[in-house]
Coordinates of C-alpha atoms and ligand atoms in Angstrom, one line a residue:
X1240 CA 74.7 43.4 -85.9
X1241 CA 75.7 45.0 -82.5
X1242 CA 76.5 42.5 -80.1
X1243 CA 77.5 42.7 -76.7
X1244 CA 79.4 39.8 -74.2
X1245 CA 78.7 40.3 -70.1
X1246 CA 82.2 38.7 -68.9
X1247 CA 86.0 39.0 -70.1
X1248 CA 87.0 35.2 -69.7
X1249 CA 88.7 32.6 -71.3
X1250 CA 84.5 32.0 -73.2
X1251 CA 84.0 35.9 -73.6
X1252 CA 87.1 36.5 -75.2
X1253 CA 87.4 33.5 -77.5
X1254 CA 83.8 34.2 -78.7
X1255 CA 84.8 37.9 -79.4
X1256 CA 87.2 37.0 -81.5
X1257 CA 85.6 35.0 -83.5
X1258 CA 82.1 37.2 -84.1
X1259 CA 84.6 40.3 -85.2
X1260 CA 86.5 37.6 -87.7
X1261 CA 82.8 37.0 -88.8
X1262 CA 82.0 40.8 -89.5
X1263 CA 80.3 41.6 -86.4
X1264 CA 80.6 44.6 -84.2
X1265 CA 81.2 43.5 -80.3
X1266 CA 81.7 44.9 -77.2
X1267 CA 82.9 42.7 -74.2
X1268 CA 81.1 44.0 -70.5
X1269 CA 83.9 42.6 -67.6
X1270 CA 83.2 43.4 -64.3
X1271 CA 86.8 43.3 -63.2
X1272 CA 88.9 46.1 -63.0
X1273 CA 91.8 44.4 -65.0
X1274 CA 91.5 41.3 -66.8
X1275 CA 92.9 38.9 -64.1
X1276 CA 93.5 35.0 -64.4
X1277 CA 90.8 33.5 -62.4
X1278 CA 92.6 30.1 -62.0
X1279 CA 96.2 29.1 -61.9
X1280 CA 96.7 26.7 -65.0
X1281 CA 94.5 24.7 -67.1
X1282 CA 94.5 22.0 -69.5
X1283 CA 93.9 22.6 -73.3
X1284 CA 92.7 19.5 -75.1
X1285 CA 92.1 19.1 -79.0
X1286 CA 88.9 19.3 -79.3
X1287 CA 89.4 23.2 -77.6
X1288 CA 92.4 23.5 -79.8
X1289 CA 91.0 23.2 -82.5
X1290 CA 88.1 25.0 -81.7
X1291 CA 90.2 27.8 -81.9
X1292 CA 92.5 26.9 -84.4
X1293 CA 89.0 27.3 -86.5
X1294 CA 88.3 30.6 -85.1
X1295 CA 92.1 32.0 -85.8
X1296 CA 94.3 30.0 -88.0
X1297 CA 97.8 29.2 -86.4
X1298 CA 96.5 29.7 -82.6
X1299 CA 96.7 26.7 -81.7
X1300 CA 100.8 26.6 -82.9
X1301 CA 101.3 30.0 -80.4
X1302 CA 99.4 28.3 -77.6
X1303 CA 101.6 25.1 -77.5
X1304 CA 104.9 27.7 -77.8
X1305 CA 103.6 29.2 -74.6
X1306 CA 102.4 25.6 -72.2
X1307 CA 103.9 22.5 -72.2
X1308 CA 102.3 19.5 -74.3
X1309 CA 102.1 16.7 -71.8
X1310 CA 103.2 13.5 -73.1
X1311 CA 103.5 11.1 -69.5
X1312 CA 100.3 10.8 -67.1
X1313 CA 102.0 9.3 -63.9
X1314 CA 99.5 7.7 -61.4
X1315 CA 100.6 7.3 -57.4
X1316 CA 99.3 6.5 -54.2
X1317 CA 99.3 9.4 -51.6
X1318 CA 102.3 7.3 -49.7
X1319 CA 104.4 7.8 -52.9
X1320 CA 104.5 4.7 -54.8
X1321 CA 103.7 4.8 -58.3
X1322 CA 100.9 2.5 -59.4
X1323 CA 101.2 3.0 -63.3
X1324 CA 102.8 5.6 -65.8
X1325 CA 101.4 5.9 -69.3
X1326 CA 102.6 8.1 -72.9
X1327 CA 100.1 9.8 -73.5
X1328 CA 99.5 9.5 -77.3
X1329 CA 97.5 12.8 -78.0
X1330 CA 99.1 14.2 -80.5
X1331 CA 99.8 11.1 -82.9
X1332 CA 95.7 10.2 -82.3
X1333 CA 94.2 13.6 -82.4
X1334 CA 96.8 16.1 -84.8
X1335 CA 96.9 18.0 -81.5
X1336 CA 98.7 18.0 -77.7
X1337 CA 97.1 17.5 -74.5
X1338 CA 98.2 21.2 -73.2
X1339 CA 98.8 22.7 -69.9
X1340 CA 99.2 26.3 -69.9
X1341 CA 99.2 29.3 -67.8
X1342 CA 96.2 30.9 -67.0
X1343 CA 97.5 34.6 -67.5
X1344 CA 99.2 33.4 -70.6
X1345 CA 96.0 32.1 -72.4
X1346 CA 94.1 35.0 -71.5
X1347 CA 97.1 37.6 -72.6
X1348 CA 97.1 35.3 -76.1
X1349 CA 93.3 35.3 -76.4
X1350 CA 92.9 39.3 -75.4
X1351 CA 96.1 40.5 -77.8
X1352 CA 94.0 39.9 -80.7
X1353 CA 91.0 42.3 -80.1
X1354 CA 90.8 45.5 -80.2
X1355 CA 91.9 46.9 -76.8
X1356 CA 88.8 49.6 -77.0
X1357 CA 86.2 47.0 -77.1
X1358 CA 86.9 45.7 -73.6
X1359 CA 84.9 47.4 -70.9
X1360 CA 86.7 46.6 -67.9
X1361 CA 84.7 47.6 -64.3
X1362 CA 81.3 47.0 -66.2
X1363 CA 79.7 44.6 -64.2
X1364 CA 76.0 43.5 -66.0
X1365 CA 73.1 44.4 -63.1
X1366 CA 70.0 43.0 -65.3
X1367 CA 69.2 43.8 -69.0
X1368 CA 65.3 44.3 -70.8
X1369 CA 64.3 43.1 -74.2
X1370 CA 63.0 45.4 -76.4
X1371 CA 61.2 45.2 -79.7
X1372 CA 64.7 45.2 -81.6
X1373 CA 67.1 45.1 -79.3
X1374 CA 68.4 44.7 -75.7
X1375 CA 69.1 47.4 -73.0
X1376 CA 71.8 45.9 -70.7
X1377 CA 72.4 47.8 -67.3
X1378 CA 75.2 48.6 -65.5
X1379 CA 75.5 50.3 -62.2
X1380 CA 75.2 53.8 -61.5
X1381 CA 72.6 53.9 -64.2
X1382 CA 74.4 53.4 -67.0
X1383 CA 72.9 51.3 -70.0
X1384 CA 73.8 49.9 -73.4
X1385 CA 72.0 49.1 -76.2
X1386 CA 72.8 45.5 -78.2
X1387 CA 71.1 43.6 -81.1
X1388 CA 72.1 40.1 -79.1
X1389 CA 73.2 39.5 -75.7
X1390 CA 75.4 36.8 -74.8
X1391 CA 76.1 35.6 -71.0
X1392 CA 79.6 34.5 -70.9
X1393 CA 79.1 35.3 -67.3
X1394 CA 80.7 31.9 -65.7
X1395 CA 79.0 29.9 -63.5
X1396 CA 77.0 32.2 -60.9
X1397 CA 75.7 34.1 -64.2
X1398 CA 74.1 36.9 -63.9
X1399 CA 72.4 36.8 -67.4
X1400 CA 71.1 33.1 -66.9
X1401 CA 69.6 34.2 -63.5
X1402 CA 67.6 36.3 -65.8
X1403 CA 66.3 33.5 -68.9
X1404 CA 66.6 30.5 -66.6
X1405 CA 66.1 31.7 -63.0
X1406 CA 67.9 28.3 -61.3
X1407 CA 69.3 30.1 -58.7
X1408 CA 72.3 28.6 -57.0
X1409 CA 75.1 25.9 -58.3
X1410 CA 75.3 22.5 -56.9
X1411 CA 77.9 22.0 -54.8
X1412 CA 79.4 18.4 -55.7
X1413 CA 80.9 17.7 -52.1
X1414 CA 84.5 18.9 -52.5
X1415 CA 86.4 21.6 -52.2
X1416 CA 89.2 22.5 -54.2
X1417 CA 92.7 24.2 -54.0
X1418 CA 95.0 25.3 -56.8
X1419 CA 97.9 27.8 -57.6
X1420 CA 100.7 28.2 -60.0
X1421 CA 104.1 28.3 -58.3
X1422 CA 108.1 27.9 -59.9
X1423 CA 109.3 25.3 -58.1
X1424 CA 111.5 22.4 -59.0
X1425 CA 111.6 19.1 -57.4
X1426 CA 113.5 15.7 -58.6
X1427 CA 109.7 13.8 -58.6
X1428 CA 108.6 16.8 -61.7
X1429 CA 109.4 15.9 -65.1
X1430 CA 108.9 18.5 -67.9
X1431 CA 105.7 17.2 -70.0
X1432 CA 104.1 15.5 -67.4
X1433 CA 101.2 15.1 -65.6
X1434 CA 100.9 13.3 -62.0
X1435 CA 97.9 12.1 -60.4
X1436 CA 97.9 11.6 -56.7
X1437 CA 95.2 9.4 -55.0
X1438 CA 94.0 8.3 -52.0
X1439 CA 91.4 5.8 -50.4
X1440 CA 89.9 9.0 -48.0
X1441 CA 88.4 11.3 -50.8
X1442 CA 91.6 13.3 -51.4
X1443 CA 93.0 13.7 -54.5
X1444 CA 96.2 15.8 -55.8
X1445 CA 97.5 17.1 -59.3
X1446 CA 101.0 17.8 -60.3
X1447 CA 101.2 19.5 -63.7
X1448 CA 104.1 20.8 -65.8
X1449 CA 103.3 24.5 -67.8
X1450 CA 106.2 25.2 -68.9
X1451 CA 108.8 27.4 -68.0
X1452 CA 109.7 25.9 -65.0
X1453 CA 106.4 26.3 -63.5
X1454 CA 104.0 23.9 -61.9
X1455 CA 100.1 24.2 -61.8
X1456 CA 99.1 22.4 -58.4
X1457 CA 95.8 21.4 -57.9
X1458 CA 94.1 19.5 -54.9
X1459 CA 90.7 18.5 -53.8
X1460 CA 89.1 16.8 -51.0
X1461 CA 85.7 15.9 -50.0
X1462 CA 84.3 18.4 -47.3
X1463 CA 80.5 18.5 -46.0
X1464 CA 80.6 22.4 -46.4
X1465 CA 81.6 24.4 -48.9
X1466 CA 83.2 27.2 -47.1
X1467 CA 85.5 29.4 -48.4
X1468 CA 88.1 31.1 -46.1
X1469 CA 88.1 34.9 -46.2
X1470 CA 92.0 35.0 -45.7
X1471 CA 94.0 33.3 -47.7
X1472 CA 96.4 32.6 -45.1
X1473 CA 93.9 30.2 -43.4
X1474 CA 93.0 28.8 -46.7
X1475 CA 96.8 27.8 -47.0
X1476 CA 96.9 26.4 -43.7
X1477 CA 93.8 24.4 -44.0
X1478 CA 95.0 22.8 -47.4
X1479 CA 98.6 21.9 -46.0
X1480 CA 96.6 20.4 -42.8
X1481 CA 94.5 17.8 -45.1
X1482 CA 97.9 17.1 -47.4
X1483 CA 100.0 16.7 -44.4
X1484 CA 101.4 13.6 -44.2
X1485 CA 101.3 12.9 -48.0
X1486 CA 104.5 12.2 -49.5
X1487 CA 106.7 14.7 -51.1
X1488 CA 106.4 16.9 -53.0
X1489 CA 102.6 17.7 -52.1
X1490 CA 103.3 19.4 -48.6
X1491 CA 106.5 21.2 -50.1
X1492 CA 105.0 22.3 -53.3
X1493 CA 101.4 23.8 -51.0
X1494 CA 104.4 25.4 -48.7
X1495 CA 106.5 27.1 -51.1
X1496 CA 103.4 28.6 -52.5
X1497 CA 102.3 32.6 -51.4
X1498 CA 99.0 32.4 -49.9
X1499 CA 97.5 35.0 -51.8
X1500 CA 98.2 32.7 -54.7
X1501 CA 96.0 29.8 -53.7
X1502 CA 92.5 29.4 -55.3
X1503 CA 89.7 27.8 -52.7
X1504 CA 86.8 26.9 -54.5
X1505 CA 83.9 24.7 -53.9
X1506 CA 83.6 22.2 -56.7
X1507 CA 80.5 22.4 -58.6
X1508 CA 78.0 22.4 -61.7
X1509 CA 74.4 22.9 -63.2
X1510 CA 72.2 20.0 -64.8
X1511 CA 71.8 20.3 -68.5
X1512 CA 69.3 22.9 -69.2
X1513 CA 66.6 22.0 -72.8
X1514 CA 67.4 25.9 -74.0
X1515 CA 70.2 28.3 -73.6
X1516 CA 68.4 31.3 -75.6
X1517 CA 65.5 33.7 -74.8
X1518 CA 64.7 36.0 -77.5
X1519 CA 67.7 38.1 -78.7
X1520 CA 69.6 36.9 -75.9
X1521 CA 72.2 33.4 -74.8
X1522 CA 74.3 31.7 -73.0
X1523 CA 78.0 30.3 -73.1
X1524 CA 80.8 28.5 -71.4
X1525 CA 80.2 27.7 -67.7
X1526 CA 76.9 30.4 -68.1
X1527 CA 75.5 27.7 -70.1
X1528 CA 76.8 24.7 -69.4
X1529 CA 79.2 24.6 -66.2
X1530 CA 80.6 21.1 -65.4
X1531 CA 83.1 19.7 -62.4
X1532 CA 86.5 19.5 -63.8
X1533 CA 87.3 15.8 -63.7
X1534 CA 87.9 16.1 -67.2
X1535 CA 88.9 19.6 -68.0
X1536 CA 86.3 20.5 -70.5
X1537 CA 85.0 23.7 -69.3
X1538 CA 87.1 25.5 -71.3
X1539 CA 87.2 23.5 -74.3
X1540 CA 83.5 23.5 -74.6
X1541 CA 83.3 27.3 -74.2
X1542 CA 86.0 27.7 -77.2
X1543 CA 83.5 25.4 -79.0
X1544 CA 80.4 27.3 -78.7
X1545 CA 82.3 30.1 -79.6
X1546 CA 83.1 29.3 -82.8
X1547 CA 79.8 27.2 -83.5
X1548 CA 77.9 30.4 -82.2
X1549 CA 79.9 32.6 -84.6
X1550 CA 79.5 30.4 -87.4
X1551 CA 75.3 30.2 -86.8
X1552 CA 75.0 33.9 -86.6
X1553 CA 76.6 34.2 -89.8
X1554 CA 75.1 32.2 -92.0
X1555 CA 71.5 31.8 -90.6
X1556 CA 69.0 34.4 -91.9
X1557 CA 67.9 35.7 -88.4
X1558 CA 68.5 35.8 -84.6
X1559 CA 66.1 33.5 -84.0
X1560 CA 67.4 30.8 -86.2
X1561 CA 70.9 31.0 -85.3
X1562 CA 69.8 30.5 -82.0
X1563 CA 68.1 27.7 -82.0
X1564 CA 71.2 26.6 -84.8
X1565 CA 73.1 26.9 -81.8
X1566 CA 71.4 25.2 -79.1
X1567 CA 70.8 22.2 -81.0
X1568 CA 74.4 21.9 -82.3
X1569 CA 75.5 22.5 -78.7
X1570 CA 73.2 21.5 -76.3
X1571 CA 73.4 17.3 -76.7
X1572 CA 77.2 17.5 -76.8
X1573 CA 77.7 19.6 -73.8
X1574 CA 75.2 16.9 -72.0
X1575 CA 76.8 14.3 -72.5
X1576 CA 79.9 15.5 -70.7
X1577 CA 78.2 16.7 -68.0
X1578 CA 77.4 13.1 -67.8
X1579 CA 80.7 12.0 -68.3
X1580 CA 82.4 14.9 -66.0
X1581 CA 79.7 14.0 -63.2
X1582 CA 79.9 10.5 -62.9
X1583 CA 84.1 10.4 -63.1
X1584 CA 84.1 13.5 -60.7
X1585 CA 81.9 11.5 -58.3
X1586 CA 84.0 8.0 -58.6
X1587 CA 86.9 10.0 -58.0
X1588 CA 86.5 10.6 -54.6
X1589 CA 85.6 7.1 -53.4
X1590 CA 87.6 5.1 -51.5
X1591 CA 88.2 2.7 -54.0
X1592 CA 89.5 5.3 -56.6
X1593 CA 92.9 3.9 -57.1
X1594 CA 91.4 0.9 -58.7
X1595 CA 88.9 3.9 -60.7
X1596 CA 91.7 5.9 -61.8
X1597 CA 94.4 2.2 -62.0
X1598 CA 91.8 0.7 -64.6
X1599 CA 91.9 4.1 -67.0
X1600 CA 95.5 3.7 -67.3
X1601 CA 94.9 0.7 -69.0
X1602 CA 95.2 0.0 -72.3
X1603 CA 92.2 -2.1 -72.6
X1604 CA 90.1 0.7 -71.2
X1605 CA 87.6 0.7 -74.1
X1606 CA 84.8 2.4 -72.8
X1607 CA 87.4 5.6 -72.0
X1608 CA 88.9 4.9 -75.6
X1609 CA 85.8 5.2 -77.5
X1610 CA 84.9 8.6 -75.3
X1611 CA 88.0 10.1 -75.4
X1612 CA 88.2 9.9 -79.8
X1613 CA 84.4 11.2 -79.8
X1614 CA 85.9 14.6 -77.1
X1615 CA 88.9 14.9 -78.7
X1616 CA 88.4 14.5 -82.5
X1617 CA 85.6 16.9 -82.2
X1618 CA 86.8 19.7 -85.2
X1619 CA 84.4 22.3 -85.7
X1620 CA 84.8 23.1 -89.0
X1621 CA 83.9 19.2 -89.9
X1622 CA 80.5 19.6 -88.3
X1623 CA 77.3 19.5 -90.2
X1624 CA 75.1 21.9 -88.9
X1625 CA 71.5 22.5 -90.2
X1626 CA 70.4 26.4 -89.8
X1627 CA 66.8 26.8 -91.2
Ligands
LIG1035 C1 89.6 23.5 -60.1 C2 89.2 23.7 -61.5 C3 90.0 23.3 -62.6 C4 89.6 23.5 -63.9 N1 90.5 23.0 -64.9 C5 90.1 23.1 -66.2 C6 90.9 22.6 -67.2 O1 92.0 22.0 -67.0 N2 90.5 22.7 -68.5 C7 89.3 23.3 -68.8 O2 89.0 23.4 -70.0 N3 88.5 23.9 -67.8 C8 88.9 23.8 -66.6 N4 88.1 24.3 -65.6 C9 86.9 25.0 -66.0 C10 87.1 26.4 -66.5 O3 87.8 27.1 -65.5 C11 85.8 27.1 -66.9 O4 85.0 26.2 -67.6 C12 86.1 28.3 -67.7 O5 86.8 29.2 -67.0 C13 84.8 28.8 -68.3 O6 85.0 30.0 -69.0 P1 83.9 31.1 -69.0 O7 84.5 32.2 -69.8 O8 82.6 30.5 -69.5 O9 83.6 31.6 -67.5 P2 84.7 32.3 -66.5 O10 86.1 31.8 -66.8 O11 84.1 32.0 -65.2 O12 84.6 33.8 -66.9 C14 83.4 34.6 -66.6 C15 83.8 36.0 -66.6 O13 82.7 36.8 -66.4 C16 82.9 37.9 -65.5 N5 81.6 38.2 -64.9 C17 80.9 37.5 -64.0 N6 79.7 38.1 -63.7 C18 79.7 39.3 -64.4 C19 78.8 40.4 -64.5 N7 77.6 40.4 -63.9 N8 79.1 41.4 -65.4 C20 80.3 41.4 -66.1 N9 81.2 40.4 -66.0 C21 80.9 39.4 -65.2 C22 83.9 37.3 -64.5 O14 84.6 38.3 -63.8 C23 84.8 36.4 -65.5 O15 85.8 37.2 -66.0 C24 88.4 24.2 -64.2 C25 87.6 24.7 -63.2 C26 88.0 24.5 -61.9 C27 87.1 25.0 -60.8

């Protein structure tokens, strides 16, 4: 089977590995003209690690060589006072870290393993028509391809599911969001930790080690509009405005960082949709499921559908029925944490947050317990699966 992937991200290129490990012939379509980290850092959690680890033995093992497993979650008020500092016991509960890593480095680990000839960079998808037996996917200029199965691994404003779904723009959740990757040391930074800043006004700031020396920032406020500035010079400027006045290092960290580094992005996601599929052709990642990032699972999940798509396509006896094999495998998961990402996401950004945030440090935080061991125990290759 000839199948084709419109977009080269983190979703794309995990599910391109693991079709080809399956026998399949791919071709990833990225609009880009080199594959370039879209975010700064992100957090790699074991449900995505093993995810992969499923997909390609022992990548799990390179991963955690290239971030930094966080083992301290520090919480504090945006005057500087810690409110609470917890291990984080990942590892010994779930056989795998809670990761931070670079952007650029988990794309540059997940592209190293395909063949470089199979990535079409500057192919951006303009529409695509079914066929009797296959799909025509156009480019511009004219140009067109010819697939057994398309799969949208377009992100969040895809193209493809404007096509099957037709639900038009995102929902914006209220809040804006800044991030950026930046060496920088400071005495308040430890290596393997992750710090949580939080205040009563809808602000809310992330310190995270990746390793290296490095230090994934990440920042969001509540903002009416969700404008994005067209220089990043006044993006920089309008996030060290909001964090002025919080204590160090927020402002420091936001002013050591080049402009052109910082990510402004409107924080939002899609309601669960019943069906990801239409004839010969699906969805993945944040194409099928995009959620706000409260608890960074938008990556996870995309290296879990890649696998579970993989897997369906391989052992059920047509398109049709891996397809639906896949949507019903997928579909109730990813809901739920939408759920989940939604309602945390929201409370959040309340004034009363500290106590929101103060209440999940706690031990006897059941409810956050029992959710966390059904995210993060999630192994693939454990799952029953029923492909008719
Ligand atoms: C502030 C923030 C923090 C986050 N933190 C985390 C985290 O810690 N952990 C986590 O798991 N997730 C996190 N996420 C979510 C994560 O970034 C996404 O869920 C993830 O990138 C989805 O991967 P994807 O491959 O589906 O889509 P994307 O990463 O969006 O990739 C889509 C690709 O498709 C390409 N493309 C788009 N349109 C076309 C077209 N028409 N033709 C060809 N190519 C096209 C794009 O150029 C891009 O390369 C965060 C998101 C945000 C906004």
């Amino acid at each position: 089977m000839n199948i084709a992937i419109i977009g080269g991200g983190v979703g794309g290129l995990a599910t391109a590995n693991a079709l080809l490990r399956k026998g399949f012939k791919v071709q990833v379509y990225e609009r880009a003209k080199v594959l370039r980290p879209i975010g700064a850092g992100l957090s790699l959690t074991p449900n995505g690690l093993n995810s992969l680890n499923a997909v390609q033995p022992g990548i799990a093992q390179t991963l955690i060589k290239a971030g930094s497993p966080i083992h301290t979650l520090i919480l504090k008020r945006s005057t500087g006072e810690t409110i609470a500092s917890k291990s984080m016991e990942i590892m010994q509960r779930y056989g795998q870290p809670m990761l931070m890593i670079q952007w650029s480095k988990l794309q540059a680990i997940l592209a190293s393993v395909l063949p470089p000839e199979i990535i079409h960079l500057q192919h951006r998808c303009v529409g695509f028509e079914e066929q009797d037996d296959s799909v025509k996917i156009y480019f511009p200029d004219g140009k067109t391809v010819q697939a057994d199965l398309l799969i949208g691994a377009d992100g969040i404003n895809s193209v493809v599911r404007q096509r099957i779904i037709g639900d038009e723009f995102p929902n914006y959740a209220g809040r804006m969001s800044w991030r950026a990757l930046v060496r920088y040391s400071h005495k308040q930074l430890s290596p393997n930790a992750t710090t949580v800043i939080t205040s009563s006004n809808g602000q809310n700031s992330m310190l995270m080690d990746v390793g290296d020396g490095y230090t994934f920032w990440g920042t969001s406020a509540l903002s009416a509009d969700d404008y994005v500035n067209r220089r990043a010079t006044d993006a920089k400027t309008h996030v060290l405005k909001i964090f002025a006045g919080w204590a160090e290092p927020v402002g420091a960290i936001i002013a050591a960082t080049p402009a052109a580094d910082i990510v402004e992005r409107p924080i939002c996601d899609r309601p669960p949709l019943d069906r990801w599929s239409k004839g010969r052709v699906t969805l993945l990642g944040d194409a099928a499921h995009p959620v706000v990032p409260s608890l960074g699972q938008g990556a996870n999940t995309a290296f879990e559908d890649a696998y579970e798509l993989a897997e369906c396509l391989a052992v059920a006896p047509n398109i049709e029925a891996a397809l639906n094999a896949y949507e019903n495998s997928r579909i109730p998961r990813t809901a739920i944490i939408y759920d989940r990402s939604a309602t945390q996401g929201y409370k959040a950004y309340q004034p009363d947050s500290e106590n929101t945030f103060t209440e999940m440090m706690k031990p006897s935080f059941r409810s956050q317990d029992d959710f966390e061991a059904w995210l993060y125990r999630y192994n693939p290759i454990a799952q029953k699966r029923k492909v008719y």
